[in-house]
Amino acid sequence: MDQFVTLQMIDAATAVVRERIDIKPKVGLILGSGLGGLAEAVFNPKIIAYQEIPHWPVPTIQGHAGRLVAGHLFGMPTLVMQGRVHFYEGYPMDQVTFPIRVMQRLGVQLIILTNAAGAINPEFMPGDVMLITDHIALIGMAGVNPLRGPNLDAFGERFPDMSQVYTRKMQAIARSAAEKKQIAVREGVYVCLSGPSFESPADLRFLQTIGADAVGMSTVPEAIVARHGRTQVLGLSGISNKANLDGSTETTHEEVLMAGEVIVPKLTGIIQGVLESPDLDL
Ligand code: HPA
């Protein structure tokens, strides 16, 4: 059998993080490509480089700083991940999702997942924010599921339910936060592919046919592991580019990073509204 992440590895990392921070985090926030600026809103931050935490996966690409920032975010004790790793970098899925396990051991009740994504829905434009209402675990269904391997019983059951990964309640809180701040949000289904190559026009027409509104290379594995451990999930995609359904334009990593500048203020507003919401019960 393959080697998988163990509870001992998770607890070794958890002990180091716990030692270095002075909050008891209730919320975990993962910042996607080009979205790292949101960590600046953290009050009284304690910063840990991923390299300093045992077994913690370290990003290899531009736009992902690789730091854990712990402090109060809009009054809520929060652990912010400035950068994440992806499957395409070469990490197995249980390592990609390792930080979620550590957050769960630290007592985090809500994980906010953000990402940069390509728009498949023709109405979406670069700079838009999309509330994730559901996902298509395309590579998970094809065998690359983060829960593959011995079940970690300390977190959840072997066959976990995924009927409301992005709970209706969290969606409603985010929707009303955006409305109050007059930030326009799209809503839709996110599909996760392996990458690192972007999609061909035929790939994109296939993804449109199966019901995806936005496409990216992250978030879904983390959301599955969060739900396995009964942690609430809120998912927000920053639309960085229009997916190229007819093959007439090219997609680049630079445009993905640039769109982040427009998206960060919108995401900050929505996340502030969520964390300050009286309906949030953590
Ligand atoms: N495709 C896949 N992943 C992405 C894209 C895209 O167009 N944009 C940002 N991440």
mmCIF file of C-alpha atoms and ligand atoms in Angstrom:
data_model
loop_
_atom_site.group_PDB
_atom_site.id
_atom_site.type_symbol
_atom_site.label_atom_id
_atom_site.label_comp_id
_atom_site.label_asym_id
_atom_site.label_seq_id
_atom_site.Cartn_x
_atom_site.Cartn_y
_atom_site.Cartn_z
ATOM 1 C CA MET A 1 0.000 0.000 0.000
ATOM 2 C CA ASP A 2 1.102 3.618 -0.603
ATOM 3 C CA GLN A 3 2.348 5.708 2.316
ATOM 4 C CA PHE A 4 -0.244 8.147 3.653
ATOM 5 C CA VAL A 5 -0.274 11.041 6.098
ATOM 6 C CA THR A 6 -0.800 9.773 9.666
ATOM 7 C CA LEU A 7 -2.413 11.291 12.750
ATOM 8 C CA GLN A 8 1.049 11.410 14.337
ATOM 9 C CA MET A 9 2.341 13.621 11.511
ATOM 10 C CA ILE A 10 -0.689 15.898 11.814
ATOM 11 C CA ASP A 11 -0.254 16.177 15.570
ATOM 12 C CA ALA A 12 3.474 16.932 15.272
ATOM 13 C CA ALA A 13 2.638 19.892 13.024
ATOM 14 C CA THR A 14 -0.271 20.947 15.228
ATOM 15 C CA ALA A 15 1.971 21.075 18.308
ATOM 16 C CA VAL A 16 4.459 23.380 16.560
ATOM 17 C CA VAL A 17 1.751 25.739 15.313
ATOM 18 C CA ARG A 18 0.008 25.819 18.702
ATOM 19 C CA GLU A 19 3.278 26.703 20.391
ATOM 20 C CA ARG A 20 3.924 29.640 18.068
ATOM 21 C CA ILE A 21 0.516 31.354 18.054
ATOM 22 C CA ASP A 22 -1.321 33.231 20.786
ATOM 23 C CA ILE A 23 -4.897 32.700 19.617
ATOM 24 C CA LYS A 24 -7.275 29.739 19.618
ATOM 25 C CA PRO A 25 -8.341 29.871 15.962
ATOM 26 C CA LYS A 26 -12.019 29.436 15.106
ATOM 27 C CA VAL A 27 -11.644 30.216 11.421
ATOM 28 C CA GLY A 28 -9.149 29.043 8.805
ATOM 29 C CA LEU A 29 -8.726 31.090 5.634
ATOM 30 C CA ILE A 30 -6.796 29.854 2.612
ATOM 31 C CA LEU A 31 -5.725 32.527 0.149
ATOM 32 C CA GLY A 32 -5.415 31.474 -3.487
ATOM 33 C CA SER A 33 -3.224 32.684 -6.350
ATOM 34 C CA GLY A 34 -2.740 36.463 -6.291
ATOM 35 C CA LEU A 35 -4.999 36.834 -3.226
ATOM 36 C CA GLY A 36 -2.322 36.829 -0.500
ATOM 37 C CA GLY A 37 -2.825 40.565 0.184
ATOM 38 C CA LEU A 38 -5.867 39.739 2.274
ATOM 39 C CA ALA A 39 -3.551 38.603 5.071
ATOM 40 C CA GLU A 40 -2.673 42.264 5.683
ATOM 41 C CA ALA A 41 -6.023 42.709 7.395
ATOM 42 C CA VAL A 42 -4.919 40.420 10.237
ATOM 43 C CA PHE A 43 -4.494 42.298 13.529
ATOM 44 C CA ASN A 44 -1.485 41.505 15.730
ATOM 45 C CA PRO A 45 -0.207 38.757 13.413
ATOM 46 C CA LYS A 46 2.105 35.938 14.415
ATOM 47 C CA ILE A 47 3.796 34.636 11.282
ATOM 48 C CA ILE A 48 5.194 31.152 10.697
ATOM 49 C CA ALA A 49 6.962 30.109 7.473
ATOM 50 C CA TYR A 50 5.615 26.787 6.196
ATOM 51 C CA GLN A 51 9.204 25.423 6.169
ATOM 52 C CA GLU A 52 9.257 25.678 9.956
ATOM 53 C CA ILE A 53 6.299 23.336 10.456
ATOM 54 C CA PRO A 54 7.005 19.593 10.259
ATOM 55 C CA HIS A 55 5.362 17.794 7.296
ATOM 56 C CA TRP A 56 3.687 21.015 6.102
ATOM 57 C CA PRO A 57 3.772 21.218 2.264
ATOM 58 C CA VAL A 58 5.667 24.170 0.806
ATOM 59 C CA PRO A 59 4.485 25.963 -2.374
ATOM 60 C CA THR A 60 6.798 26.047 -5.376
ATOM 61 C CA ILE A 61 5.050 28.678 -7.531
ATOM 62 C CA GLN A 62 4.870 32.457 -7.860
ATOM 63 C CA GLY A 63 1.935 34.138 -6.124
ATOM 64 C CA HIS A 64 1.984 31.807 -3.100
ATOM 65 C CA ALA A 65 4.044 33.223 -0.235
ATOM 66 C CA GLY A 66 4.029 30.144 1.986
ATOM 67 C CA ARG A 67 3.328 31.705 5.374
ATOM 68 C CA LEU A 68 0.836 31.057 8.118
ATOM 69 C CA VAL A 69 -0.520 34.291 9.605
ATOM 70 C CA ALA A 70 -2.353 33.917 12.921
ATOM 71 C CA GLY A 71 -4.257 36.722 14.594
ATOM 72 C CA HIS A 72 -7.607 38.450 14.709
ATOM 73 C CA LEU A 73 -9.359 39.039 11.413
ATOM 74 C CA PHE A 74 -12.344 41.373 11.855
ATOM 75 C CA GLY A 75 -12.510 40.328 15.489
ATOM 76 C CA MET A 76 -12.369 36.580 14.808
ATOM 77 C CA PRO A 77 -9.378 34.453 15.864
ATOM 78 C CA THR A 78 -8.184 33.251 12.460
ATOM 79 C CA LEU A 79 -5.409 31.215 10.926
ATOM 80 C CA VAL A 80 -4.654 32.552 7.460
ATOM 81 C CA MET A 81 -2.705 30.541 4.915
ATOM 82 C CA GLN A 82 -0.928 32.888 2.554
ATOM 83 C CA GLY A 83 -0.503 30.420 -0.265
ATOM 84 C CA ARG A 84 -1.289 26.741 -0.708
ATOM 85 C CA VAL A 85 0.114 23.798 -2.597
ATOM 86 C CA HIS A 86 -1.523 22.062 -5.523
ATOM 87 C CA PHE A 87 -1.574 18.498 -6.807
ATOM 88 C CA TYR A 88 0.220 19.561 -9.989
ATOM 89 C CA GLU A 89 3.277 20.612 -7.973
ATOM 90 C CA GLY A 90 3.811 16.933 -7.236
ATOM 91 C CA TYR A 91 2.271 16.578 -3.781
ATOM 92 C CA PRO A 92 -0.140 13.682 -3.183
ATOM 93 C CA MET A 93 -3.661 14.776 -2.250
ATOM 94 C CA ASP A 94 -3.330 13.876 1.441
ATOM 95 C CA GLN A 95 -0.349 16.241 1.631
ATOM 96 C CA VAL A 96 -2.186 18.942 -0.334
ATOM 97 C CA THR A 97 -4.910 18.804 2.325
ATOM 98 C CA PHE A 98 -2.579 18.384 5.326
ATOM 99 C CA PRO A 99 -3.115 21.997 6.525
ATOM 100 C CA ILE A 100 -6.876 21.377 6.785
ATOM 101 C CA ARG A 101 -6.180 18.510 9.192
ATOM 102 C CA VAL A 102 -3.958 20.719 11.339
ATOM 103 C CA MET A 103 -6.646 23.421 11.411
ATOM 104 C CA GLN A 104 -9.202 20.827 12.507
ATOM 105 C CA ARG A 105 -6.903 19.646 15.325
ATOM 106 C CA LEU A 106 -6.507 23.278 16.421
ATOM 107 C CA GLY A 107 -10.290 23.576 16.759
ATOM 108 C CA VAL A 108 -11.142 25.555 13.613
ATOM 109 C CA GLN A 109 -14.927 25.467 12.986
ATOM 110 C CA LEU A 110 -15.138 27.239 9.624
ATOM 111 C CA ILE A 111 -12.746 27.062 6.695
ATOM 112 C CA ILE A 112 -12.960 29.774 4.055
ATOM 113 C CA LEU A 113 -11.443 28.599 0.788
ATOM 114 C CA THR A 114 -10.513 31.129 -1.870
ATOM 115 C CA ASN A 115 -9.027 30.586 -5.300
ATOM 116 C CA ALA A 116 -8.426 32.149 -8.662
ATOM 117 C CA ALA A 117 -10.585 30.523 -11.330
ATOM 118 C CA GLY A 118 -11.371 30.687 -15.015
ATOM 119 C CA ALA A 119 -14.956 31.547 -15.965
ATOM 120 C CA ILE A 120 -16.819 28.922 -17.955
ATOM 121 C CA ASN A 121 -20.183 30.617 -17.488
ATOM 122 C CA PRO A 122 -20.247 33.148 -20.363
ATOM 123 C CA GLU A 123 -21.820 35.846 -18.150
ATOM 124 C CA PHE A 124 -18.861 35.924 -15.733
ATOM 125 C CA MET A 125 -16.087 38.508 -16.229
ATOM 126 C CA PRO A 126 -12.514 38.809 -14.921
ATOM 127 C CA GLY A 127 -12.644 40.598 -11.562
ATOM 128 C CA ASP A 128 -15.956 38.972 -10.554
ATOM 129 C CA VAL A 129 -16.300 37.026 -7.318
ATOM 130 C CA MET A 130 -18.253 33.753 -7.378
ATOM 131 C CA LEU A 131 -19.791 32.177 -4.306
ATOM 132 C CA ILE A 132 -19.256 28.431 -4.693
ATOM 133 C CA THR A 133 -22.611 26.683 -4.299
ATOM 134 C CA ASP A 134 -21.313 23.204 -5.105
ATOM 135 C CA HIS A 135 -18.376 21.498 -6.754
ATOM 136 C CA ILE A 136 -17.530 18.814 -9.261
ATOM 137 C CA ALA A 137 -14.717 16.653 -7.896
ATOM 138 C CA LEU A 138 -13.613 15.582 -11.362
ATOM 139 C CA ILE A 139 -10.202 14.219 -10.395
ATOM 140 C CA GLY A 140 -11.597 12.932 -7.100
ATOM 141 C CA MET A 141 -14.187 10.899 -8.998
ATOM 142 C CA ALA A 142 -11.421 9.644 -11.264
ATOM 143 C CA GLY A 143 -9.483 8.219 -8.298
ATOM 144 C CA VAL A 144 -7.455 11.137 -6.896
ATOM 145 C CA ASN A 145 -9.565 11.653 -3.779
ATOM 146 C CA PRO A 146 -7.832 13.198 -0.742
ATOM 147 C CA LEU A 147 -9.527 10.647 1.548
ATOM 148 C CA ARG A 148 -7.978 7.675 -0.281
ATOM 149 C CA GLY A 149 -5.980 5.521 2.109
ATOM 150 C CA PRO A 150 -6.660 4.413 5.692
ATOM 151 C CA ASN A 151 -9.547 6.390 7.184
ATOM 152 C CA LEU A 152 -8.453 8.837 9.873
ATOM 153 C CA ASP A 153 -11.167 7.921 12.414
ATOM 154 C CA ALA A 154 -10.204 10.806 14.704
ATOM 155 C CA PHE A 155 -11.729 13.167 12.106
ATOM 156 C CA GLY A 156 -14.660 11.400 10.472
ATOM 157 C CA GLU A 157 -16.195 8.340 8.937
ATOM 158 C CA ARG A 158 -15.004 6.194 6.023
ATOM 159 C CA PHE A 159 -17.834 7.214 3.687
ATOM 160 C CA PRO A 160 -18.635 10.860 4.485
ATOM 161 C CA ASP A 161 -21.701 12.641 3.150
ATOM 162 C CA MET A 162 -21.089 15.484 0.681
ATOM 163 C CA SER A 163 -24.676 16.708 0.199
ATOM 164 C CA GLN A 164 -23.934 20.199 1.517
ATOM 165 C CA VAL A 165 -20.210 20.804 1.408
ATOM 166 C CA TYR A 166 -20.778 24.562 1.139
ATOM 167 C CA THR A 167 -23.633 24.673 3.620
ATOM 168 C CA ARG A 168 -26.776 26.589 2.713
ATOM 169 C CA LYS A 169 -26.421 28.504 5.931
ATOM 170 C CA MET A 170 -22.887 29.700 5.107
ATOM 171 C CA GLN A 171 -24.006 30.596 1.585
ATOM 172 C CA ALA A 172 -26.863 32.665 2.989
ATOM 173 C CA ILE A 173 -24.519 34.468 5.392
ATOM 174 C CA ALA A 174 -22.089 35.285 2.561
ATOM 175 C CA ARG A 175 -24.890 36.390 0.229
ATOM 176 C CA SER A 176 -26.300 38.761 2.798
ATOM 177 C CA ALA A 177 -22.812 40.081 3.735
ATOM 178 C CA ALA A 178 -22.144 40.943 0.086
ATOM 179 C CA GLU A 179 -25.570 42.525 -0.327
ATOM 180 C CA LYS A 180 -25.121 44.756 2.728
ATOM 181 C CA LYS A 181 -21.797 46.001 1.393
ATOM 182 C CA GLN A 182 -23.165 46.299 -2.156
ATOM 183 C CA ILE A 183 -20.588 43.922 -3.554
ATOM 184 C CA ALA A 184 -21.922 42.026 -6.564
ATOM 185 C CA VAL A 185 -21.379 38.270 -6.346
ATOM 186 C CA ARG A 186 -21.943 35.532 -8.878
ATOM 187 C CA GLU A 187 -22.892 32.042 -7.796
ATOM 188 C CA GLY A 188 -22.039 28.717 -9.292
ATOM 189 C CA VAL A 189 -20.375 25.341 -9.462
ATOM 190 C CA TYR A 190 -16.578 25.053 -9.301
ATOM 191 C CA VAL A 191 -14.756 22.188 -10.978
ATOM 192 C CA CYS A 192 -11.255 21.163 -9.921
ATOM 193 C CA LEU A 193 -8.813 19.800 -12.481
ATOM 194 C CA SER A 194 -5.253 18.637 -11.935
ATOM 195 C CA GLY A 195 -3.476 21.272 -14.060
ATOM 196 C CA PRO A 196 -0.887 22.643 -14.534
ATOM 197 C CA SER A 197 -1.830 22.971 -18.201
ATOM 198 C CA PHE A 198 -4.846 25.182 -18.801
ATOM 199 C CA GLU A 199 -7.820 23.659 -20.620
ATOM 200 C CA SER A 200 -8.216 23.128 -24.333
ATOM 201 C CA PRO A 201 -11.390 24.579 -25.914
ATOM 202 C CA ALA A 202 -12.811 21.054 -26.116
ATOM 203 C CA ASP A 203 -12.004 20.469 -22.416
ATOM 204 C CA LEU A 204 -13.923 23.650 -21.607
ATOM 205 C CA ARG A 205 -16.955 22.749 -23.704
ATOM 206 C CA PHE A 206 -17.018 19.403 -21.863
ATOM 207 C CA LEU A 207 -16.855 21.174 -18.485
ATOM 208 C CA GLN A 208 -19.662 23.522 -19.536
ATOM 209 C CA THR A 209 -21.780 20.545 -20.583
ATOM 210 C CA ILE A 210 -21.388 18.846 -17.190
ATOM 211 C CA GLY A 211 -22.560 21.981 -15.368
ATOM 212 C CA ALA A 212 -19.424 23.828 -14.261
ATOM 213 C CA ASP A 213 -19.428 27.633 -14.016
ATOM 214 C CA ALA A 214 -15.779 28.119 -13.049
ATOM 215 C CA VAL A 215 -12.628 26.007 -13.314
ATOM 216 C CA GLY A 216 -9.486 25.848 -11.229
ATOM 217 C CA MET A 217 -6.828 23.594 -9.746
ATOM 218 C CA SER A 218 -7.554 23.676 -5.992
ATOM 219 C CA THR A 219 -10.234 24.011 -3.289
ATOM 220 C CA VAL A 220 -12.240 20.817 -3.897
ATOM 221 C CA PRO A 221 -9.781 18.449 -2.149
ATOM 222 C CA GLU A 222 -9.600 20.846 0.809
ATOM 223 C CA ALA A 223 -13.392 21.133 0.948
ATOM 224 C CA ILE A 224 -13.796 17.338 0.960
ATOM 225 C CA VAL A 225 -11.329 16.935 3.832
ATOM 226 C CA ALA A 226 -12.988 19.786 5.731
ATOM 227 C CA ARG A 227 -16.406 18.108 5.424
ATOM 228 C CA HIS A 228 -14.968 14.738 6.394
ATOM 229 C CA GLY A 229 -14.031 16.358 9.706
ATOM 230 C CA ARG A 230 -17.425 18.123 9.977
ATOM 231 C CA THR A 231 -15.894 21.561 9.539
ATOM 232 C CA GLN A 232 -18.074 24.202 7.886
ATOM 233 C CA VAL A 233 -16.904 25.447 4.483
ATOM 234 C CA LEU A 234 -17.345 28.709 2.609
ATOM 235 C CA GLY A 235 -15.906 28.838 -0.918
ATOM 236 C CA LEU A 236 -15.192 32.001 -2.900
ATOM 237 C CA SER A 237 -13.656 32.077 -6.385
ATOM 238 C CA GLY A 238 -12.047 35.179 -7.814
ATOM 239 C CA ILE A 239 -12.627 35.066 -11.555
ATOM 240 C CA SER A 240 -9.274 35.866 -13.128
ATOM 241 C CA ASN A 241 -9.942 35.118 -16.764
ATOM 242 C CA LYS A 242 -12.614 34.041 -19.175
ATOM 243 C CA ALA A 243 -12.138 30.449 -20.181
ATOM 244 C CA ASN A 244 -11.344 30.224 -23.801
ATOM 245 C CA LEU A 245 -14.191 28.148 -25.182
ATOM 246 C CA ASP A 246 -13.516 28.918 -28.847
ATOM 247 C CA GLY A 247 -9.707 28.895 -28.815
ATOM 248 C CA SER A 248 -9.347 32.575 -29.810
ATOM 249 C CA THR A 249 -7.342 33.835 -26.782
ATOM 250 C CA GLU A 250 -4.558 32.548 -24.554
ATOM 251 C CA THR A 251 -4.634 32.098 -20.742
ATOM 252 C CA THR A 252 -1.536 33.058 -18.692
ATOM 253 C CA HIS A 253 -0.490 32.829 -15.031
ATOM 254 C CA GLU A 254 0.274 36.590 -15.124
ATOM 255 C CA GLU A 255 -3.338 37.535 -15.830
ATOM 256 C CA VAL A 256 -4.412 35.201 -13.028
ATOM 257 C CA LEU A 257 -2.139 37.071 -10.587
ATOM 258 C CA MET A 258 -3.137 40.539 -11.879
ATOM 259 C CA ALA A 259 -6.871 39.991 -11.491
ATOM 260 C CA GLY A 260 -6.212 39.426 -7.797
ATOM 261 C CA GLU A 261 -5.731 43.162 -7.313
ATOM 262 C CA VAL A 262 -9.359 43.869 -8.254
ATOM 263 C CA ILE A 263 -10.643 40.836 -6.427
ATOM 264 C CA VAL A 264 -8.895 41.230 -3.042
ATOM 265 C CA PRO A 265 -10.945 44.300 -1.943
ATOM 266 C CA LYS A 266 -14.214 42.537 -2.841
ATOM 267 C CA LEU A 267 -13.214 39.343 -1.051
ATOM 268 C CA THR A 268 -12.075 41.351 1.958
ATOM 269 C CA GLY A 269 -15.487 43.054 2.130
ATOM 270 C CA ILE A 270 -17.409 39.803 1.884
ATOM 271 C CA ILE A 271 -15.214 38.024 4.427
ATOM 272 C CA GLN A 272 -15.497 40.964 6.824
ATOM 273 C CA GLY A 273 -19.284 40.819 6.516
ATOM 274 C CA VAL A 274 -19.277 37.058 7.142
ATOM 275 C CA LEU A 275 -16.970 37.203 10.177
ATOM 276 C CA GLU A 276 -18.976 40.052 11.706
ATOM 277 C CA SER A 277 -22.342 38.443 10.961
ATOM 278 C CA PRO A 278 -24.591 37.867 13.995
ATOM 279 C CA ASP A 279 -25.814 34.687 12.279
ATOM 280 C CA LEU A 280 -22.355 33.125 12.357
ATOM 281 C CA ASP A 281 -22.401 30.682 15.228
ATOM 282 C CA LEU A 282 -18.922 29.200 15.762
HETATM 283 N N1 HPA B 1 -8.242 27.282 -15.748
HETATM 284 C C1 HPA B 1 -7.809 26.548 -14.678
HETATM 285 N N2 HPA B 1 -7.382 27.094 -13.559
HETATM 286 C C2 HPA B 1 -7.393 28.429 -13.472
HETATM 287 C C3 HPA B 1 -7.822 29.248 -14.540
HETATM 288 C C4 HPA B 1 -8.262 28.633 -15.747
HETATM 289 O O1 HPA B 1 -8.667 29.279 -16.730
HETATM 290 N N3 HPA B 1 -7.706 30.535 -14.133
HETATM 291 C C5 HPA B 1 -7.224 30.486 -12.852
HETATM 292 N N4 HPA B 1 -7.037 29.215 -12.463
#
